[in-house]
PDB file of C-alpha atoms and ligand atoms in Angstrom:
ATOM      1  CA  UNK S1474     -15.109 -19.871  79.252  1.00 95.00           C
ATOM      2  CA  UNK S1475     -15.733 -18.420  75.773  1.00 97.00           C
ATOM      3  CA  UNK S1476     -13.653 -19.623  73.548  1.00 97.00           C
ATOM      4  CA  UNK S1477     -13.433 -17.875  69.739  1.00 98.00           C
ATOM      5  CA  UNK S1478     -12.689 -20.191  66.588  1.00 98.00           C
ATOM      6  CA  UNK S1479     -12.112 -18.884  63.410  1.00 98.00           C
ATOM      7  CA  UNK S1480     -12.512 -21.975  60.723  1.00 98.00           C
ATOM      8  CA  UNK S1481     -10.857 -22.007  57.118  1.00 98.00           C
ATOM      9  CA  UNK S1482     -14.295 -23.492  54.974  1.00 98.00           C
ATOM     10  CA  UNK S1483     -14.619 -24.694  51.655  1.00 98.00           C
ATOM     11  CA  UNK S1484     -17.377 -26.307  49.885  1.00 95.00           C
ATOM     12  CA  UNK S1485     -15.955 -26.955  46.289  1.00 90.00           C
ATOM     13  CA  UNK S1486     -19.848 -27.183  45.264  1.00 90.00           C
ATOM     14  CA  UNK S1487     -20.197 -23.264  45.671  1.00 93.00           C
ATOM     15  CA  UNK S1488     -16.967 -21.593  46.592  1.00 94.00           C
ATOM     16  CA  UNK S1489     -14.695 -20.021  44.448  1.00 93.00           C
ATOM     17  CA  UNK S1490     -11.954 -20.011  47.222  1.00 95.00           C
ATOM     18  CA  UNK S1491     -12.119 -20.743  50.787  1.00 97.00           C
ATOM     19  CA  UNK S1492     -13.220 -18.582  53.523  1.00 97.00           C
ATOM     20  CA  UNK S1493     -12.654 -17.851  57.482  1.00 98.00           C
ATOM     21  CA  UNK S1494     -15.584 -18.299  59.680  1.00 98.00           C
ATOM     22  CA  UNK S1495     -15.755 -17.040  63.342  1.00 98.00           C
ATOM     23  CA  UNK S1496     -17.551 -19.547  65.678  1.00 98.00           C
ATOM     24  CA  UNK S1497     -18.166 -18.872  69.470  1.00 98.00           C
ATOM     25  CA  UNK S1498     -17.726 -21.448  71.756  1.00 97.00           C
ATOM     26  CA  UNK S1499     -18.030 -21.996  75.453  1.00 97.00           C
ATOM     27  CA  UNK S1500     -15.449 -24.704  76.686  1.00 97.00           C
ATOM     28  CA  UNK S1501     -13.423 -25.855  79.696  1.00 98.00           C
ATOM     29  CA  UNK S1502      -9.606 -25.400  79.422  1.00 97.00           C
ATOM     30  CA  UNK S1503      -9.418 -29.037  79.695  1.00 98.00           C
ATOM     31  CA  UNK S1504     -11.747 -29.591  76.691  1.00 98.00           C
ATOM     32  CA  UNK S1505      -9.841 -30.718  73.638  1.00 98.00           C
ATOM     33  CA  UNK S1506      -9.660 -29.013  70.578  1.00 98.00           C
ATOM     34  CA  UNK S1507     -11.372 -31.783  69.030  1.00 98.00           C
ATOM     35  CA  UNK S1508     -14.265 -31.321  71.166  1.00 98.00           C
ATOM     36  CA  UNK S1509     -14.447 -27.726  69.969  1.00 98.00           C
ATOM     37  CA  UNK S1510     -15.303 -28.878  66.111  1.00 98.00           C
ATOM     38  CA  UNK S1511     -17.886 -31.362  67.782  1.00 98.00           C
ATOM     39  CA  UNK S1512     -19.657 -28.296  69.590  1.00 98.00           C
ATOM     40  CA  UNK S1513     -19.604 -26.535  66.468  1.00 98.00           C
ATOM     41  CA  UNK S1514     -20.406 -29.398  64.259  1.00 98.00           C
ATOM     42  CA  UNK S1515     -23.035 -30.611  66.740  1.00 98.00           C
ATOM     43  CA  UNK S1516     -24.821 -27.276  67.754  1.00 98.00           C
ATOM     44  CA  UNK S1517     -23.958 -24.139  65.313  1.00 98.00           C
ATOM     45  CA  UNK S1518     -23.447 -25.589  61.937  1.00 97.00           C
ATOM     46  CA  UNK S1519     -24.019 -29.134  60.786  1.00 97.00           C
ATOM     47  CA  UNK S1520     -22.402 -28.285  57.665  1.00 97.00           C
ATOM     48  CA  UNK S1521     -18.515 -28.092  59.328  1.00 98.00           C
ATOM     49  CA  UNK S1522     -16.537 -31.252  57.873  1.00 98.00           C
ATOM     50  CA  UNK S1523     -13.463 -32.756  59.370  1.00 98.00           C
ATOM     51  CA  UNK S1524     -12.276 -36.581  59.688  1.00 98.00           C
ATOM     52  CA  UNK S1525     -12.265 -37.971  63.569  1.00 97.00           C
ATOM     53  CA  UNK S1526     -12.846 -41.328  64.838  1.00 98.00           C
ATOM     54  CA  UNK S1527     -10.582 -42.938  67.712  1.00 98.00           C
ATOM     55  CA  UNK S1528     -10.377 -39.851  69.460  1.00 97.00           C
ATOM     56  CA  UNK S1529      -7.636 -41.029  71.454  1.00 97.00           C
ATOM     57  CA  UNK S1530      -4.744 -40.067  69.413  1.00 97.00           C
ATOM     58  CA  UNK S1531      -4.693 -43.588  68.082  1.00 97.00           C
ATOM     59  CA  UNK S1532      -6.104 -43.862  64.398  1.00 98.00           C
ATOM     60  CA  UNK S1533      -4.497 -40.770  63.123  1.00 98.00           C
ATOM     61  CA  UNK S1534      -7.380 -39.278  60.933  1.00 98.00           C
ATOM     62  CA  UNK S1535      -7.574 -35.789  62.638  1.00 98.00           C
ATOM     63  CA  UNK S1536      -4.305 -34.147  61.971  1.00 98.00           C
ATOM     64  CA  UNK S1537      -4.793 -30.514  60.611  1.00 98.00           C
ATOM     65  CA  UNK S1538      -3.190 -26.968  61.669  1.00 98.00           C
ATOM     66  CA  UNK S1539      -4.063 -25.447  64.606  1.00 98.00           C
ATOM     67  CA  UNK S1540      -2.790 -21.812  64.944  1.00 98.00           C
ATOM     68  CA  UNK S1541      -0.368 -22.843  62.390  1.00 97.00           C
ATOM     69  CA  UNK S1542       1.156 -25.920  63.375  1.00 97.00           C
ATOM     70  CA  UNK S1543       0.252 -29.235  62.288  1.00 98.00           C
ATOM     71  CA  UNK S1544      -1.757 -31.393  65.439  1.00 97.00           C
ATOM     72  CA  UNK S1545      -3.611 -34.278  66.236  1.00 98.00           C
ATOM     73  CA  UNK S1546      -7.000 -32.157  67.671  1.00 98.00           C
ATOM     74  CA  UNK S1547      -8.063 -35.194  69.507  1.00 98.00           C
ATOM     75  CA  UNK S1548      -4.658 -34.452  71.733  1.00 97.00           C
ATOM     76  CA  UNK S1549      -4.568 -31.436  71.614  1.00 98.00           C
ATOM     77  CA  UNK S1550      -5.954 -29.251  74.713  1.00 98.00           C
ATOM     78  CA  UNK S1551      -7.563 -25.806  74.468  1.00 98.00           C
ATOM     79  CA  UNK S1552      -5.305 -24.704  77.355  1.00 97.00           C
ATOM     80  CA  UNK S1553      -2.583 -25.747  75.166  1.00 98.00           C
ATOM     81  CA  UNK S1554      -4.215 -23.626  72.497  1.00 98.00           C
ATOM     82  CA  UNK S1555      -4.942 -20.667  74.280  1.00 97.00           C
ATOM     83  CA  UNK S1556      -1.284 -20.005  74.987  1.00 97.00           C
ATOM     84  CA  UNK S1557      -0.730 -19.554  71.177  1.00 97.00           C
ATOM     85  CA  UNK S1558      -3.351 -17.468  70.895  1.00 96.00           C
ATOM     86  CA  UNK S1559      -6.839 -16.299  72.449  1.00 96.00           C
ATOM     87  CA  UNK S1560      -8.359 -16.758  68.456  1.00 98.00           C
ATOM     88  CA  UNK S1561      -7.936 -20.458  67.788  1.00 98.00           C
ATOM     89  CA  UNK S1562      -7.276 -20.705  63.689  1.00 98.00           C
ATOM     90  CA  UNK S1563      -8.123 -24.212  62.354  1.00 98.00           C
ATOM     91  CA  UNK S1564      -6.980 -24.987  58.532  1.00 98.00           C
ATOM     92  CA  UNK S1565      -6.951 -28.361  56.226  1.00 98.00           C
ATOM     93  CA  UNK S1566      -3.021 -29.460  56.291  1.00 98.00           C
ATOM     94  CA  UNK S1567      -1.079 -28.101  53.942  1.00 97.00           C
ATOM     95  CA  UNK S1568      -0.224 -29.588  50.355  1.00 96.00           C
ATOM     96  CA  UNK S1569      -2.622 -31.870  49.942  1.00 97.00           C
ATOM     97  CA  UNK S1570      -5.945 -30.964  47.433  1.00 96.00           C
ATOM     98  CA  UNK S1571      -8.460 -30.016  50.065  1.00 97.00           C
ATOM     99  CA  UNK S1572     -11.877 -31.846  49.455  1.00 97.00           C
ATOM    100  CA  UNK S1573     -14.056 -29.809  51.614  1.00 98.00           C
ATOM    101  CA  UNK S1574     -13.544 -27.410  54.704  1.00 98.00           C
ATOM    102  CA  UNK S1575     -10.848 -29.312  56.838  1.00 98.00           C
ATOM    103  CA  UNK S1576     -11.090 -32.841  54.840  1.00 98.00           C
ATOM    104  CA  UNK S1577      -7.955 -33.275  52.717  1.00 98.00           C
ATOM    105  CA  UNK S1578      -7.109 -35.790  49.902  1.00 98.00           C
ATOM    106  CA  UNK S1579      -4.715 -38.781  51.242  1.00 97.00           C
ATOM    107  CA  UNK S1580      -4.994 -40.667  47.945  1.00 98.00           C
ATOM    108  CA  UNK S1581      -1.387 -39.312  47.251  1.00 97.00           C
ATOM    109  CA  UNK S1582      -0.225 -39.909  50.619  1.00 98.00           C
ATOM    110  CA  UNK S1583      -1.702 -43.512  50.955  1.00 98.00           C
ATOM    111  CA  UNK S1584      -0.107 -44.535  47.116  1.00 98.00           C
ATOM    112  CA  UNK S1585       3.091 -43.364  48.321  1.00 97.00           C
ATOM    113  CA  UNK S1586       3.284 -45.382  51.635  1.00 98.00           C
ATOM    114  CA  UNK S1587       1.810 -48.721  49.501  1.00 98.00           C
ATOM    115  CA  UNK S1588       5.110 -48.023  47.200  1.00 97.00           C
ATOM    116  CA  UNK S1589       7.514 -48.400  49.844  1.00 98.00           C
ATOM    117  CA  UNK S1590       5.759 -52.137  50.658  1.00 98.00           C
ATOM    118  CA  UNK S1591       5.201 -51.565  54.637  1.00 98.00           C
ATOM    119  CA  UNK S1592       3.954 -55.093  55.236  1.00 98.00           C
ATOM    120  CA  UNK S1593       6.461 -58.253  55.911  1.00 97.00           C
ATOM    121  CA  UNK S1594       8.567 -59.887  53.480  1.00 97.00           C
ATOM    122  CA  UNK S1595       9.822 -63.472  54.079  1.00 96.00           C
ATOM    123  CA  UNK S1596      10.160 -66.291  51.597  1.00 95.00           C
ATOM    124  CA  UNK S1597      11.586 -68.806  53.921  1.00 95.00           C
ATOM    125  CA  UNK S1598       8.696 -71.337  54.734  1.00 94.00           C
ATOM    126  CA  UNK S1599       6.045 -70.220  57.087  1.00 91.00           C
ATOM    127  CA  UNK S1600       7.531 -71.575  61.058  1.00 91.00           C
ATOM    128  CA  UNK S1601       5.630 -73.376  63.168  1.00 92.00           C
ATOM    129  CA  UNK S1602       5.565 -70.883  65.894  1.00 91.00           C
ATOM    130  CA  UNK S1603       6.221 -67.469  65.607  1.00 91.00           C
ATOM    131  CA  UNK S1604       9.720 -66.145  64.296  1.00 93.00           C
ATOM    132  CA  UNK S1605      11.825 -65.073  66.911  1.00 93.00           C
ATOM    133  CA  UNK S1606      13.395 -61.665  68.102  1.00 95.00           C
ATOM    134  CA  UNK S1607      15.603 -60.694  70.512  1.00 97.00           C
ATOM    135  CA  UNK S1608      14.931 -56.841  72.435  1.00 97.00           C
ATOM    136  CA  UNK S1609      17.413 -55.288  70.672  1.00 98.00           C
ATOM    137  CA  UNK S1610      16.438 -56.888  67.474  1.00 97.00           C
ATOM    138  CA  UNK S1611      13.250 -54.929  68.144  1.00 97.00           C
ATOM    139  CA  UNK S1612      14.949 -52.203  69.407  1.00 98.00           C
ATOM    140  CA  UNK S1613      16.078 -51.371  66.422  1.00 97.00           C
ATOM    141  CA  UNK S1614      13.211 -50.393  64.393  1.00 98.00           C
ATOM    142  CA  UNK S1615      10.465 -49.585  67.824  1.00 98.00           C
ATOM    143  CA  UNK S1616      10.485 -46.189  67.450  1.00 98.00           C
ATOM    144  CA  UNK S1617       8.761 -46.356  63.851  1.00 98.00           C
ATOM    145  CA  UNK S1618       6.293 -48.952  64.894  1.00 98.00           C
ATOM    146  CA  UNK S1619       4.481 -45.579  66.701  1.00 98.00           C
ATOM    147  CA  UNK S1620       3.665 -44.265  63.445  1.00 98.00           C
ATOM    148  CA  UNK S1621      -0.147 -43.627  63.116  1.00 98.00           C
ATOM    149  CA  UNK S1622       0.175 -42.612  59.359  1.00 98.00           C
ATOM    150  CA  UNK S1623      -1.717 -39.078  60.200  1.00 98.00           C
ATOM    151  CA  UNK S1624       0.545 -37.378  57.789  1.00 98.00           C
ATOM    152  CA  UNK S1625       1.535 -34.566  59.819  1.00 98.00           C
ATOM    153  CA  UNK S1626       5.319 -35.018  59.121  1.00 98.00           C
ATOM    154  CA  UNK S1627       4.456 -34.938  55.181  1.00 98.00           C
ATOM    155  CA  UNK S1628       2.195 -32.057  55.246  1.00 98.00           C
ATOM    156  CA  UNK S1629       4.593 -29.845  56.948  1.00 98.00           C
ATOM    157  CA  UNK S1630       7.699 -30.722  54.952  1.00 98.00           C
ATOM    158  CA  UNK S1631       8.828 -28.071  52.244  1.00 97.00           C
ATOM    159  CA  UNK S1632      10.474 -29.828  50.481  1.00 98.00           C
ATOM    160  CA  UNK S1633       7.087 -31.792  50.051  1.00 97.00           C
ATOM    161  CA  UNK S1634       5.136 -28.548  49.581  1.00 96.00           C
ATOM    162  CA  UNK S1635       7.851 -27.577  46.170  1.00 96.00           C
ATOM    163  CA  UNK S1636       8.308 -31.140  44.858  1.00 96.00           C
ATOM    164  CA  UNK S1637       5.367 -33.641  44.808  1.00 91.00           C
ATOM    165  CA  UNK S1638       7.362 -36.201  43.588  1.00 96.00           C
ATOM    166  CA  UNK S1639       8.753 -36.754  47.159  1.00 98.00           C
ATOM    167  CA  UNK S1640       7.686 -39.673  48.933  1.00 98.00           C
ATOM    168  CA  UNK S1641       8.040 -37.629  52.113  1.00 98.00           C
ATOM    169  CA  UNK S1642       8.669 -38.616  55.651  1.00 98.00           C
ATOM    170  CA  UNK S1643       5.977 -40.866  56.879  1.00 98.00           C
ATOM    171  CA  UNK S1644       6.901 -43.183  53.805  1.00 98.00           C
ATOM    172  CA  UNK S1645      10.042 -43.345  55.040  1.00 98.00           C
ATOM    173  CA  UNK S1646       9.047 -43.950  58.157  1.00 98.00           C
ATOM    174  CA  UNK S1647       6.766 -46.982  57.356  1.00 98.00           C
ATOM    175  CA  UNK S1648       9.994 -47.919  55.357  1.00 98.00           C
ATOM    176  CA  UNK S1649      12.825 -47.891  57.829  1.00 98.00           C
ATOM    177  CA  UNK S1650       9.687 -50.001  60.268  1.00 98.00           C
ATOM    178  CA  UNK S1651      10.673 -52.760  57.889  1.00 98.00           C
ATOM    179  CA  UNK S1652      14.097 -52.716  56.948  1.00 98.00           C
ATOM    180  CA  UNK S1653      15.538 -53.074  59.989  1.00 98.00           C
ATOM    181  CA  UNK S1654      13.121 -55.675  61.271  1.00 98.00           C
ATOM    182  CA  UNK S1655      15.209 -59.266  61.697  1.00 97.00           C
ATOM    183  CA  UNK S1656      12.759 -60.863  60.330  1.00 97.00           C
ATOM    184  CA  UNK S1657      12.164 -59.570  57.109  1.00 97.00           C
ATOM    185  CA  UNK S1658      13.947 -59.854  53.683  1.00 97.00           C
ATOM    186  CA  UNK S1659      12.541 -57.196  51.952  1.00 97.00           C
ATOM    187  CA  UNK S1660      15.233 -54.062  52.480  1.00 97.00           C
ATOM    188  CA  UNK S1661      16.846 -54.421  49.065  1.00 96.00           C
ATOM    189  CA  UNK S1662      13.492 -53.564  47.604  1.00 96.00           C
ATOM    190  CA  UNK S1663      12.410 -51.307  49.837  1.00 97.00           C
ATOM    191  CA  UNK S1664      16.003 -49.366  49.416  1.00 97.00           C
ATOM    192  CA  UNK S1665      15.945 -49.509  45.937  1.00 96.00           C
ATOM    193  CA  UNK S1666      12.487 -47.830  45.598  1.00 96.00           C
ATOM    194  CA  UNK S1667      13.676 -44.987  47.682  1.00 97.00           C
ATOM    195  CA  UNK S1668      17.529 -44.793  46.157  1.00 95.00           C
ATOM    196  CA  UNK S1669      14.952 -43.533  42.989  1.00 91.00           C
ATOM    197  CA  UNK S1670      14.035 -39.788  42.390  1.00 91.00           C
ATOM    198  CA  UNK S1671      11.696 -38.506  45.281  1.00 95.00           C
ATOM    199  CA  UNK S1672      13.248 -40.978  47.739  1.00 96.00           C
ATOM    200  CA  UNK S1673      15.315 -40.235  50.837  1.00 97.00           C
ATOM    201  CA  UNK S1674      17.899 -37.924  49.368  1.00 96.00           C
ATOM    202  CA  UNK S1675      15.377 -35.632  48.579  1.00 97.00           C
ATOM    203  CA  UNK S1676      14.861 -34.529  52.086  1.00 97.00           C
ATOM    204  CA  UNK S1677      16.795 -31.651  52.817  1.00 96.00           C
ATOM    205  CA  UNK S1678      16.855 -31.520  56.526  1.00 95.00           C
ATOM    206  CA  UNK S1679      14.642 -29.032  57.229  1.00 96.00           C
ATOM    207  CA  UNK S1680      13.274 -30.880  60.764  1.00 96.00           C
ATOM    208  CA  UNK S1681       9.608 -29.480  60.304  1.00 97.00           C
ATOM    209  CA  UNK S1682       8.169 -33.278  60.251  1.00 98.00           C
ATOM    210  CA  UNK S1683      10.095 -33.930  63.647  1.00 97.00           C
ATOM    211  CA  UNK S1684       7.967 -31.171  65.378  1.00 96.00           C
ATOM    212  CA  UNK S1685       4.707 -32.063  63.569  1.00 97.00           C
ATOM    213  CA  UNK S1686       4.972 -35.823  64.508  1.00 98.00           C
ATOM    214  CA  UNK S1687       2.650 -36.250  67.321  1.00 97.00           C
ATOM    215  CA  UNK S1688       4.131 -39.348  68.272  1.00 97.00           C
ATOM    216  CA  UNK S1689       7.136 -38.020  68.818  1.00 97.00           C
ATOM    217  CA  UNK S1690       9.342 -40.190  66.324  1.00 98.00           C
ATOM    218  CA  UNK S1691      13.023 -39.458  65.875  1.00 98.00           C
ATOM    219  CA  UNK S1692      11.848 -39.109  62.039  1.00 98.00           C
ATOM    220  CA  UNK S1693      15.153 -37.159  61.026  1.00 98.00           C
ATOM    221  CA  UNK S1694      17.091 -40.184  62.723  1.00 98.00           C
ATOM    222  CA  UNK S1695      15.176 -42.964  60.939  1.00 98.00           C
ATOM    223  CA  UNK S1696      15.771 -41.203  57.089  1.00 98.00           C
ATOM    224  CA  UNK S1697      19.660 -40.617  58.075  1.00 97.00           C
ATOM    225  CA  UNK S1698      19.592 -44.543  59.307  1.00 97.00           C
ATOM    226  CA  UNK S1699      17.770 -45.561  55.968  1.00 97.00           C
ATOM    227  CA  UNK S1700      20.444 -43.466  53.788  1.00 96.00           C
ATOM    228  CA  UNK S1701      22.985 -44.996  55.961  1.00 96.00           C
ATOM    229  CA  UNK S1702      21.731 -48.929  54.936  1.00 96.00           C
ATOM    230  CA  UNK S1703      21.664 -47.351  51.224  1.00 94.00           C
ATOM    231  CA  UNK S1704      25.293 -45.952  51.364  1.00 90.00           C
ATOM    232  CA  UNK S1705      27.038 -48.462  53.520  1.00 86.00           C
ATOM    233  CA  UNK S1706      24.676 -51.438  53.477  1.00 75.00           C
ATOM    234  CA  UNK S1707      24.016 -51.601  57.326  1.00 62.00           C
ATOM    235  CA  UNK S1708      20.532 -53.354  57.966  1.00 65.00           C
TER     236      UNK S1708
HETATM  237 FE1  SF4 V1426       2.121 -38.955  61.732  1.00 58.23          FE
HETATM  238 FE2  SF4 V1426       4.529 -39.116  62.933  1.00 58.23          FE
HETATM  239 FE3  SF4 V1426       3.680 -41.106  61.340  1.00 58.23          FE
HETATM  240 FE4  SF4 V1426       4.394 -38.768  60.301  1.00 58.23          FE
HETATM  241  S1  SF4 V1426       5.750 -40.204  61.383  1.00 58.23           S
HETATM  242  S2  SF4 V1426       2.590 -39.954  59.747  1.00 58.23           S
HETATM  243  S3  SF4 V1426       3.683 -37.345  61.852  1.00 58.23           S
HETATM  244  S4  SF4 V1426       2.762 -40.446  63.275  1.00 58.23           S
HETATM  245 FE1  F3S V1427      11.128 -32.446  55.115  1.00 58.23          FE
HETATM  246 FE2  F3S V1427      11.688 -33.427  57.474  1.00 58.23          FE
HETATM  247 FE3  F3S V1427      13.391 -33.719  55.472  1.00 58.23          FE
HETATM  248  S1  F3S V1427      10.702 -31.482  57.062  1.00 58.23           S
HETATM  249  S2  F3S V1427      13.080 -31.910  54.267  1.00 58.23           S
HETATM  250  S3  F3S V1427      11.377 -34.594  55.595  1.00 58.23           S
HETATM  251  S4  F3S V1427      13.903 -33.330  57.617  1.00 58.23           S
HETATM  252 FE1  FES V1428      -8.067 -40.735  66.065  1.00 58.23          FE
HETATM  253 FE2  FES V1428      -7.495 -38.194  66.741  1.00 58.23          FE
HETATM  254  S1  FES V1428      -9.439 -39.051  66.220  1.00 58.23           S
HETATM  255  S2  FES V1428      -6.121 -39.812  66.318  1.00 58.23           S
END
């Protein structure tokens, strides 16, 4: 089938401001948006840049909006694309500077989740074997582990968009991954750092990141649990 793209491009080098492009594809339904861009990239116009590279929903680097919704293109079908709509809009995610056509600038996003320390904390002495944990020790925290840091959540937030001082959810995320792990003594940190302006309480429950996340985390859940361990100290 024929399948119509229309592309939001940007070459800081020699645009003032970006532009839409029209591309004409041919495509099965069970082709993936993702190999769309290749076709294009590949075949019409070398010049197209976006970031891929698992291509199996795992490494999180191609998150941008399709027909106006933030998605991972590798996992995203054309079928499922054609439902929205028979023109298939692809734009940079939103809120970030964009550094050319549908690359964006995670510097922010990446500073942001090193602030929150998403790496183990213990200070007892290093066990012989590994350091133990029961299932519903883990169970605790699982549903974060399934973050691919793709920013999806943060780029579709509002309250991200308006103030750029919030951490936003996937820092959060990484956060709450931590602070309710057993074996880690690191929450008070982690807690303080996002007690601060442009922590959790700047979220103001709007639920966009919850529909962006394509791994389906319970984001809304983990920031009420983390302002629940700041409020009532439950870790
Ligand atoms: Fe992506 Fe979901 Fe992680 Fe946000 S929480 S960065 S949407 S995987
Ligand atoms: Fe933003 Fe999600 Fe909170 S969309 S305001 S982080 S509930
Ligand atoms: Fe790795 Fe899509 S290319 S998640």
């Amino acid at each position: 089938m024929q399948v119509q793209f229309k592309i939001k491009r940007f070459n800081p080098e020699v645009d003032q401001k970006p532009v839409w492009k029209e591309y004409t594809v041919d495509m099965e339904p069970t082709d993936r948006v993702l190999d769309g861009l290749n076709i294009i990239k590949w075949n019409i116009d070398g010049s197209l840049t976006y970031r891929r590279s698992c291509a199996h929903g795992i490494c999180g680097s191609d998150a941008m909006l399709v027909n106006g919704r933030n998605r991972l293109v590798c996992k995203f079908l054309m079928k499922q694309a054609l439902k929205e709509s028979q023109v298939i809009t692809i734009e940079p995610m939103r809120g970030f500077p964009v550094i050319k056509d549908l690359v964006v600038d995670m510097d922010g996003f990446f500073a942001k989740y090193k602030a929150v320390k998403p790496y183990l904390i213990n200070r007892d002495p290093e066990p012989e074997k590994e350091r133990l944990q029961s299932e519903a020790q883990h169970a605790r925290f699982d549903d974060t582990t399934k973050c691919i840091l793709c920013a999806a959540c943060t780029t579709s937030c509002p309250t991200y968009w308006a103030d750029k001082e919030y951490t936003g959810p996937a820092s959060i995320v990484q956060a709450h991954r931590f602070i309710f792990d057993s074996r880690d003594q690191g929450a008070n940190e982690r807690l303080a750092i996002l007690a601060d302006s442009g922590g959790v309480f700047t979220c103001r429950s709007i639920f966009n990141c919850v529909e962006a996340c394509p791994r389906g985390i319970d984001i809304t859940r983990a920031i009420y649990e983390v302002r629940q361990a700041m409020l009532f100290n439950k870790t």
